Amino acid sequence: MGCIELMDYKVLLSNISFKEGREFIKGNFKEVYEIEPGYKLFDVYLIGVPPIFVGVEDGNVIFPYVKPCHGTFVLKIEDEEEIDRLRTKQRVV
Amino acid sequence: MNKKALLLLGCPELPVQTGIALYLASKLKDAGMAVFVAGTDAALHLLKVSDPQGHYVDAERMINLDKCIESLAEKRIDFDLCTVFVHNDAGISYLATIQSISNAKLVAIIFGSDAESISGQIAFECEKLVAKAVHNPMPLKKKIDNMMKEVKRWAVSN
């Protein structure tokens, strides 16, 4: 799906429910933003049940990534430009 | 101008999905709607192989799932009716996303062995057709037939 799979990403969690991914992101990172479904991050449009949380830590973006047959993953990708864009969104943590 | 319907398919691992999608596409087409289908490559290939002449869904109206989400999110397309096939947690996420990025009348077709449990997790506004169907499409067909009574009238209204 899109360019994310070609990027240098780290899988933090896999084959979980979307809710589990949301709770993991909200509970484990000190800087978390809420974005809407369809928000464009890197080259994909995020899928999920609101609220969708995206974390920021040490220059990395931590976000839920849903695949139809494999459930939700939580991925981590380094990218300062995306972090700058996220910082215009509502911060929840 | 004909109203437009989107069938957004989930993972094609459950046998009923393809048959029900073609059945619903046929009914919507008969009701005068322009029918589009979005899904994974595998889900769309199943449709193409099952309907090689495009009697139920025109191959040109089959859309890659990611491209469909992109086009909806960018407001380049929208539909009058979206039916989202849901049989797992990811399906709930796609349903919620469509509810957020589209103005279409939204119908969730919820099936599989956990249909009732999945239905209970959907707290946002949408019409639900729920049937514990995995191999046998008949419980879902009945629900679709009931829904189509209303959709036929709605499809030709302004």
mmCIF file of N, CA and C in Angstrom, chain B residues 30-113:
data_model
loop_
_atom_site.group_PDB
_atom_site.id
_atom_site.type_symbol
_atom_site.label_atom_id
_atom_site.label_comp_id
_atom_site.label_asym_id
_atom_site.label_seq_id
_atom_site.Cartn_x
_atom_site.Cartn_y
_atom_site.Cartn_z
ATOM 1 N N ASP B 30 -30.097 -2.660 -11.515
ATOM 2 C CA ASP B 30 -31.509 -2.767 -11.921
ATOM 3 C C ASP B 30 -32.331 -1.582 -11.413
ATOM 4 N N ALA B 31 -31.913 -1.029 -10.270
ATOM 5 C CA ALA B 31 -32.631 0.119 -9.697
ATOM 6 C C ALA B 31 -32.241 1.420 -10.388
ATOM 7 N N GLY B 32 -31.337 1.325 -11.355
ATOM 8 C CA GLY B 32 -30.966 2.509 -12.136
ATOM 9 C C GLY B 32 -29.736 3.235 -11.638
ATOM 10 N N MET B 33 -28.995 2.613 -10.739
ATOM 11 C CA MET B 33 -27.812 3.291 -10.197
ATOM 12 C C MET B 33 -26.560 2.917 -10.974
ATOM 13 N N ALA B 34 -25.602 3.831 -10.994
ATOM 14 C CA ALA B 34 -24.271 3.550 -11.547
ATOM 15 C C ALA B 34 -23.459 2.915 -10.426
ATOM 16 N N VAL B 35 -22.967 1.691 -10.651
ATOM 17 C CA VAL B 35 -22.347 0.923 -9.566
ATOM 18 C C VAL B 35 -20.821 0.884 -9.717
ATOM 19 N N PHE B 36 -20.146 1.278 -8.652
ATOM 20 C CA PHE B 36 -18.686 1.232 -8.580
ATOM 21 C C PHE B 36 -18.302 0.277 -7.445
ATOM 22 N N VAL B 37 -17.162 -0.387 -7.597
ATOM 23 C CA VAL B 37 -16.686 -1.283 -6.541
ATOM 24 C C VAL B 37 -15.237 -0.970 -6.231
ATOM 25 N N ALA B 38 -14.940 -0.845 -4.937
ATOM 26 C CA ALA B 38 -13.555 -0.656 -4.504
ATOM 27 C C ALA B 38 -13.142 -1.847 -3.656
ATOM 28 N N GLY B 39 -11.898 -2.270 -3.795
ATOM 29 C CA GLY B 39 -11.414 -3.389 -2.999
ATOM 30 C C GLY B 39 -9.937 -3.614 -3.208
ATOM 31 N N THR B 40 -9.426 -4.597 -2.493
ATOM 32 C CA THR B 40 -8.044 -4.987 -2.710
ATOM 33 C C THR B 40 -7.925 -5.617 -4.097
ATOM 34 N N ASP B 41 -6.707 -5.773 -4.567
ATOM 35 C CA ASP B 41 -6.520 -6.392 -5.881
ATOM 36 C C ASP B 41 -7.188 -7.768 -5.926
ATOM 37 N N ALA B 42 -7.004 -8.551 -4.853
ATOM 38 C CA ALA B 42 -7.577 -9.905 -4.829
ATOM 39 C C ALA B 42 -9.103 -9.857 -4.874
ATOM 40 N N ALA B 43 -9.692 -8.957 -4.110
ATOM 41 C CA ALA B 43 -11.160 -8.852 -4.084
ATOM 42 C C ALA B 43 -11.695 -8.472 -5.462
ATOM 43 N N LEU B 44 -11.008 -7.566 -6.144
ATOM 44 C CA LEU B 44 -11.461 -7.148 -7.475
ATOM 45 C C LEU B 44 -11.235 -8.245 -8.513
ATOM 46 N N HIS B 45 -10.126 -8.967 -8.384
ATOM 47 C CA HIS B 45 -9.887 -10.088 -9.311
ATOM 48 C C HIS B 45 -10.979 -11.154 -9.169
ATOM 49 N N LEU B 46 -11.412 -11.404 -7.936
ATOM 50 C CA LEU B 46 -12.501 -12.369 -7.723
ATOM 51 C C LEU B 46 -13.759 -11.932 -8.461
ATOM 52 N N LEU B 47 -14.049 -10.644 -8.410
ATOM 53 C CA LEU B 47 -15.234 -10.133 -9.123
ATOM 54 C C LEU B 47 -15.072 -10.295 -10.631
ATOM 55 N N LYS B 48 -13.878 -9.935 -11.132
ATOM 56 C CA LYS B 48 -13.651 -10.001 -12.586
ATOM 57 C C LYS B 48 -13.753 -11.433 -13.097
ATOM 58 N N VAL B 49 -13.228 -12.369 -12.331
ATOM 59 C CA VAL B 49 -13.271 -13.773 -12.742
ATOM 60 C C VAL B 49 -14.706 -14.316 -12.671
ATOM 61 N N SER B 50 -15.466 -13.817 -11.692
ATOM 62 C CA SER B 50 -16.845 -14.292 -11.521
ATOM 63 C C SER B 50 -17.807 -13.649 -12.516
ATOM 64 N N ASP B 51 -17.419 -12.488 -13.044
ATOM 65 C CA ASP B 51 -18.303 -11.722 -13.931
ATOM 66 C C ASP B 51 -17.478 -11.257 -15.140
ATOM 67 N N PRO B 52 -16.980 -12.217 -15.937
ATOM 68 C CA PRO B 52 -15.997 -11.860 -16.984
ATOM 69 C C PRO B 52 -16.543 -10.926 -18.062
ATOM 70 N N GLN B 53 -17.855 -10.957 -18.277
ATOM 71 C CA GLN B 53 -18.431 -10.070 -19.298
ATOM 72 C C GLN B 53 -18.839 -8.717 -18.723
ATOM 73 N N GLY B 54 -18.667 -8.544 -17.428
ATOM 74 C CA GLY B 54 -19.039 -7.270 -16.804
ATOM 75 C C GLY B 54 -20.527 -7.018 -16.795
ATOM 76 N N HIS B 55 -21.314 -8.092 -16.654
ATOM 77 C CA HIS B 55 -22.767 -7.916 -16.621
ATOM 78 C C HIS B 55 -23.214 -7.148 -15.379
ATOM 79 N N TYR B 56 -22.532 -7.382 -14.265
ATOM 80 C CA TYR B 56 -22.956 -6.790 -12.998
ATOM 81 C C TYR B 56 -22.124 -5.571 -12.627
ATOM 82 N N VAL B 57 -20.828 -5.657 -12.871
ATOM 83 C CA VAL B 57 -19.950 -4.512 -12.592
ATOM 84 C C VAL B 57 -19.022 -4.323 -13.788
ATOM 85 N N ASP B 58 -19.047 -3.123 -14.326
ATOM 86 C CA ASP B 58 -18.159 -2.765 -15.420
ATOM 87 C C ASP B 58 -16.719 -2.714 -14.885
ATOM 88 N N ALA B 59 -15.798 -3.377 -15.565
ATOM 89 C CA ALA B 59 -14.402 -3.399 -15.106
ATOM 90 C C ALA B 59 -13.841 -1.986 -14.948
ATOM 91 N N GLU B 60 -14.341 -1.054 -15.752
ATOM 92 C CA GLU B 60 -13.856 0.333 -15.650
ATOM 93 C C GLU B 60 -14.360 1.029 -14.391
ATOM 94 N N ARG B 61 -15.319 0.411 -13.726
ATOM 95 C CA ARG B 61 -15.847 0.995 -12.490
ATOM 96 C C ARG B 61 -15.342 0.247 -11.258
ATOM 97 N N MET B 62 -14.290 -0.537 -11.439
ATOM 98 C CA MET B 62 -13.632 -1.166 -10.297
ATOM 99 C C MET B 62 -12.421 -0.310 -9.931
ATOM 100 N N ILE B 63 -12.332 0.011 -8.637
ATOM 101 C CA ILE B 63 -11.328 0.972 -8.182
ATOM 102 C C ILE B 63 -10.461 0.326 -7.108
ATOM 103 N N ASN B 64 -9.152 0.496 -7.245
ATOM 104 C CA ASN B 64 -8.245 0.046 -6.192
ATOM 105 C C ASN B 64 -8.625 0.719 -4.867
ATOM 106 N N LEU B 65 -8.630 -0.053 -3.804
ATOM 107 C CA LEU B 65 -9.107 0.449 -2.506
ATOM 108 C C LEU B 65 -8.368 1.712 -2.056
ATOM 109 N N ASP B 66 -7.058 1.707 -2.156
ATOM 110 C CA ASP B 66 -6.283 2.875 -1.710
ATOM 111 C C ASP B 66 -6.584 4.099 -2.574
ATOM 112 N N LYS B 67 -6.728 3.882 -3.877
ATOM 113 C CA LYS B 67 -7.045 5.000 -4.786
ATOM 114 C C LYS B 67 -8.426 5.573 -4.474
ATOM 115 N N CYS B 68 -9.343 4.686 -4.119
ATOM 116 C CA CYS B 68 -10.694 5.133 -3.788
ATOM 117 C C CYS B 68 -10.668 6.014 -2.539
ATOM 118 N N ILE B 69 -9.962 5.563 -1.504
ATOM 119 C CA ILE B 69 -9.860 6.354 -0.270
ATOM 120 C C ILE B 69 -9.198 7.698 -0.582
ATOM 121 N N GLU B 70 -8.148 7.656 -1.369
ATOM 122 C CA GLU B 70 -7.451 8.893 -1.743
ATOM 123 C C GLU B 70 -8.407 9.868 -2.445
ATOM 124 N N SER B 71 -9.156 9.359 -3.423
ATOM 125 C CA SER B 71 -10.057 10.222 -4.192
ATOM 126 C C SER B 71 -11.173 10.795 -3.323
ATOM 127 N N LEU B 72 -11.684 9.991 -2.402
ATOM 128 C CA LEU B 72 -12.715 10.485 -1.487
ATOM 129 C C LEU B 72 -12.129 11.527 -0.522
ATOM 130 N N ALA B 73 -10.959 11.223 0.025
ATOM 131 C CA ALA B 73 -10.342 12.151 0.986
ATOM 132 C C ALA B 73 -9.996 13.477 0.332
ATOM 133 N N GLU B 74 -9.607 13.415 -0.939
ATOM 134 C CA GLU B 74 -9.246 14.641 -1.677
ATOM 135 C C GLU B 74 -10.468 15.318 -2.290
ATOM 136 N N LYS B 75 -11.655 14.748 -2.045
ATOM 137 C CA LYS B 75 -12.933 15.291 -2.552
ATOM 138 C C LYS B 75 -12.986 15.350 -4.074
ATOM 139 N N ARG B 76 -12.294 14.412 -4.717
ATOM 140 C CA ARG B 76 -12.356 14.359 -6.187
ATOM 141 C C ARG B 76 -13.557 13.546 -6.661
ATOM 142 N N ILE B 77 -14.046 12.640 -5.804
ATOM 143 C CA ILE B 77 -15.233 11.862 -6.130
ATOM 144 C C ILE B 77 -16.111 11.769 -4.886
ATOM 145 N N ASP B 78 -17.379 11.473 -5.085
ATOM 146 C CA ASP B 78 -18.221 11.042 -3.977
ATOM 147 C C ASP B 78 -19.380 10.239 -4.563
ATOM 148 N N PHE B 79 -20.134 9.620 -3.705
ATOM 149 C CA PHE B 79 -21.203 8.725 -4.126
ATOM 150 C C PHE B 79 -22.487 9.103 -3.398
ATOM 151 N N ASP B 80 -23.603 8.601 -3.907
ATOM 152 C CA ASP B 80 -24.876 8.827 -3.218
ATOM 153 C C ASP B 80 -25.115 7.750 -2.163
ATOM 154 N N LEU B 81 -24.606 6.561 -2.442
ATOM 155 C CA LEU B 81 -24.773 5.425 -1.531
ATOM 156 C C LEU B 81 -23.441 4.686 -1.415
ATOM 157 N N CYS B 82 -23.013 4.433 -0.195
ATOM 158 C CA CYS B 82 -21.822 3.593 0.024
ATOM 159 C C CYS B 82 -22.218 2.398 0.870
ATOM 160 N N THR B 83 -21.958 1.206 0.377
ATOM 161 C CA THR B 83 -22.166 0.007 1.177
ATOM 162 C C THR B 83 -20.779 -0.568 1.487
ATOM 163 N N VAL B 84 -20.496 -0.689 2.747
ATOM 164 C CA VAL B 84 -19.169 -1.150 3.170
ATOM 165 C C VAL B 84 -19.301 -2.559 3.739
ATOM 166 N N PHE B 85 -18.517 -3.478 3.215
ATOM 167 C CA PHE B 85 -18.542 -4.867 3.671
ATOM 168 C C PHE B 85 -17.609 -4.996 4.882
ATOM 169 N N VAL B 86 -18.173 -5.469 5.986
ATOM 170 C CA VAL B 86 -17.421 -5.486 7.252
ATOM 171 C C VAL B 86 -17.498 -6.879 7.873
ATOM 172 N N HIS B 87 -16.361 -7.517 8.047
ATOM 173 C CA HIS B 87 -16.360 -8.793 8.767
ATOM 174 C C HIS B 87 -15.183 -8.925 9.717
ATOM 175 N N ASN B 88 -14.442 -7.830 9.890
ATOM 176 C CA ASN B 88 -13.328 -7.861 10.845
ATOM 177 C C ASN B 88 -13.074 -6.445 11.358
ATOM 178 N N ASP B 89 -12.094 -6.331 12.232
ATOM 179 C CA ASP B 89 -11.814 -5.030 12.862
ATOM 180 C C ASP B 89 -11.403 -3.989 11.819
ATOM 181 N N ALA B 90 -10.624 -4.415 10.828
ATOM 182 C CA ALA B 90 -10.209 -3.466 9.783
ATOM 183 C C ALA B 90 -11.429 -2.924 9.038
ATOM 184 N N GLY B 91 -12.415 -3.775 8.846
ATOM 185 C CA GLY B 91 -13.630 -3.331 8.157
ATOM 186 C C GLY B 91 -14.324 -2.205 8.913
ATOM 187 N N ILE B 92 -14.314 -2.287 10.252
ATOM 188 C CA ILE B 92 -14.908 -1.203 11.060
ATOM 189 C C ILE B 92 -14.138 0.095 10.814
ATOM 190 N N SER B 93 -12.821 -0.018 10.722
ATOM 191 C CA SER B 93 -12.005 1.185 10.482
ATOM 192 C C SER B 93 -12.313 1.795 9.123
ATOM 193 N N TYR B 94 -12.477 0.958 8.109
ATOM 194 C CA TYR B 94 -12.812 1.484 6.774
ATOM 195 C C TYR B 94 -14.207 2.119 6.788
ATOM 196 N N LEU B 95 -15.128 1.482 7.477
ATOM 197 C CA LEU B 95 -16.484 2.028 7.568
ATOM 198 C C LEU B 95 -16.463 3.419 8.215
ATOM 199 N N ALA B 96 -15.735 3.542 9.327
ATOM 200 C CA ALA B 96 -15.652 4.831 10.029
ATOM 201 C C ALA B 96 -14.993 5.888 9.148
ATOM 202 N N THR B 97 -14.020 5.465 8.375
ATOM 203 C CA THR B 97 -13.328 6.410 7.493
ATOM 204 C C THR B 97 -14.267 6.913 6.406
ATOM 205 N N ILE B 98 -15.028 6.005 5.806
ATOM 206 C CA ILE B 98 -15.985 6.406 4.771
ATOM 207 C C ILE B 98 -17.028 7.348 5.376
ATOM 208 N N GLN B 99 -17.461 7.036 6.588
ATOM 209 C CA GLN B 99 -18.446 7.905 7.232
ATOM 210 C C GLN B 99 -17.902 9.315 7.399
ATOM 211 N N SER B 100 -16.595 9.407 7.609
ATOM 212 C CA SER B 100 -15.963 10.707 7.849
ATOM 213 C C SER B 100 -15.667 11.475 6.563
ATOM 214 N N ILE B 101 -15.323 10.775 5.482
ATOM 215 C CA ILE B 101 -14.839 11.485 4.286
ATOM 216 C C ILE B 101 -15.850 11.516 3.144
ATOM 217 N N SER B 102 -17.008 10.884 3.319
ATOM 218 C CA SER B 102 -18.008 10.870 2.253
ATOM 219 C C SER B 102 -19.343 11.393 2.775
ATOM 220 N N ASN B 103 -20.107 11.987 1.880
ATOM 221 C CA ASN B 103 -21.454 12.444 2.245
ATOM 222 C C ASN B 103 -22.523 11.428 1.869
ATOM 223 N N ALA B 104 -22.113 10.259 1.423
ATOM 224 C CA ALA B 104 -23.065 9.261 0.931
ATOM 225 C C ALA B 104 -23.935 8.700 2.055
ATOM 226 N N LYS B 105 -25.107 8.238 1.650
ATOM 227 C CA LYS B 105 -25.919 7.405 2.559
ATOM 228 C C LYS B 105 -25.091 6.151 2.826
ATOM 229 N N LEU B 106 -24.904 5.800 4.101
ATOM 230 C CA LEU B 106 -23.949 4.745 4.452
ATOM 231 C C LEU B 106 -24.655 3.496 4.973
ATOM 232 N N VAL B 107 -24.313 2.362 4.381
ATOM 233 C CA VAL B 107 -24.867 1.075 4.809
ATOM 234 C C VAL B 107 -23.713 0.123 5.107
ATOM 235 N N ALA B 108 -23.717 -0.460 6.283
ATOM 236 C CA ALA B 108 -22.709 -1.467 6.645
ATOM 237 C C ALA B 108 -23.297 -2.849 6.439
ATOM 238 N N ILE B 109 -22.632 -3.660 5.625
ATOM 239 C CA ILE B 109 -23.044 -5.055 5.450
ATOM 240 C C ILE B 109 -22.108 -5.881 6.336
ATOM 241 N N ILE B 110 -22.652 -6.327 7.461
ATOM 242 C CA ILE B 110 -21.827 -6.956 8.491
ATOM 243 C C ILE B 110 -22.096 -8.456 8.483
ATOM 244 N N PHE B 111 -21.048 -9.238 8.293
ATOM 245 C CA PHE B 111 -21.226 -10.677 8.138
ATOM 246 C C PHE B 111 -20.060 -11.410 8.792
ATOM 247 N N GLY B 112 -20.042 -12.742 8.633
ATOM 248 C CA GLY B 112 -18.995 -13.537 9.267
ATOM 249 C C GLY B 112 -19.473 -14.115 10.583
ATOM 250 N N SER B 113 -18.644 -14.959 11.179
ATOM 251 C CA SER B 113 -19.063 -15.657 12.398
ATOM 252 C C SER B 113 -19.200 -14.713 13.588
#
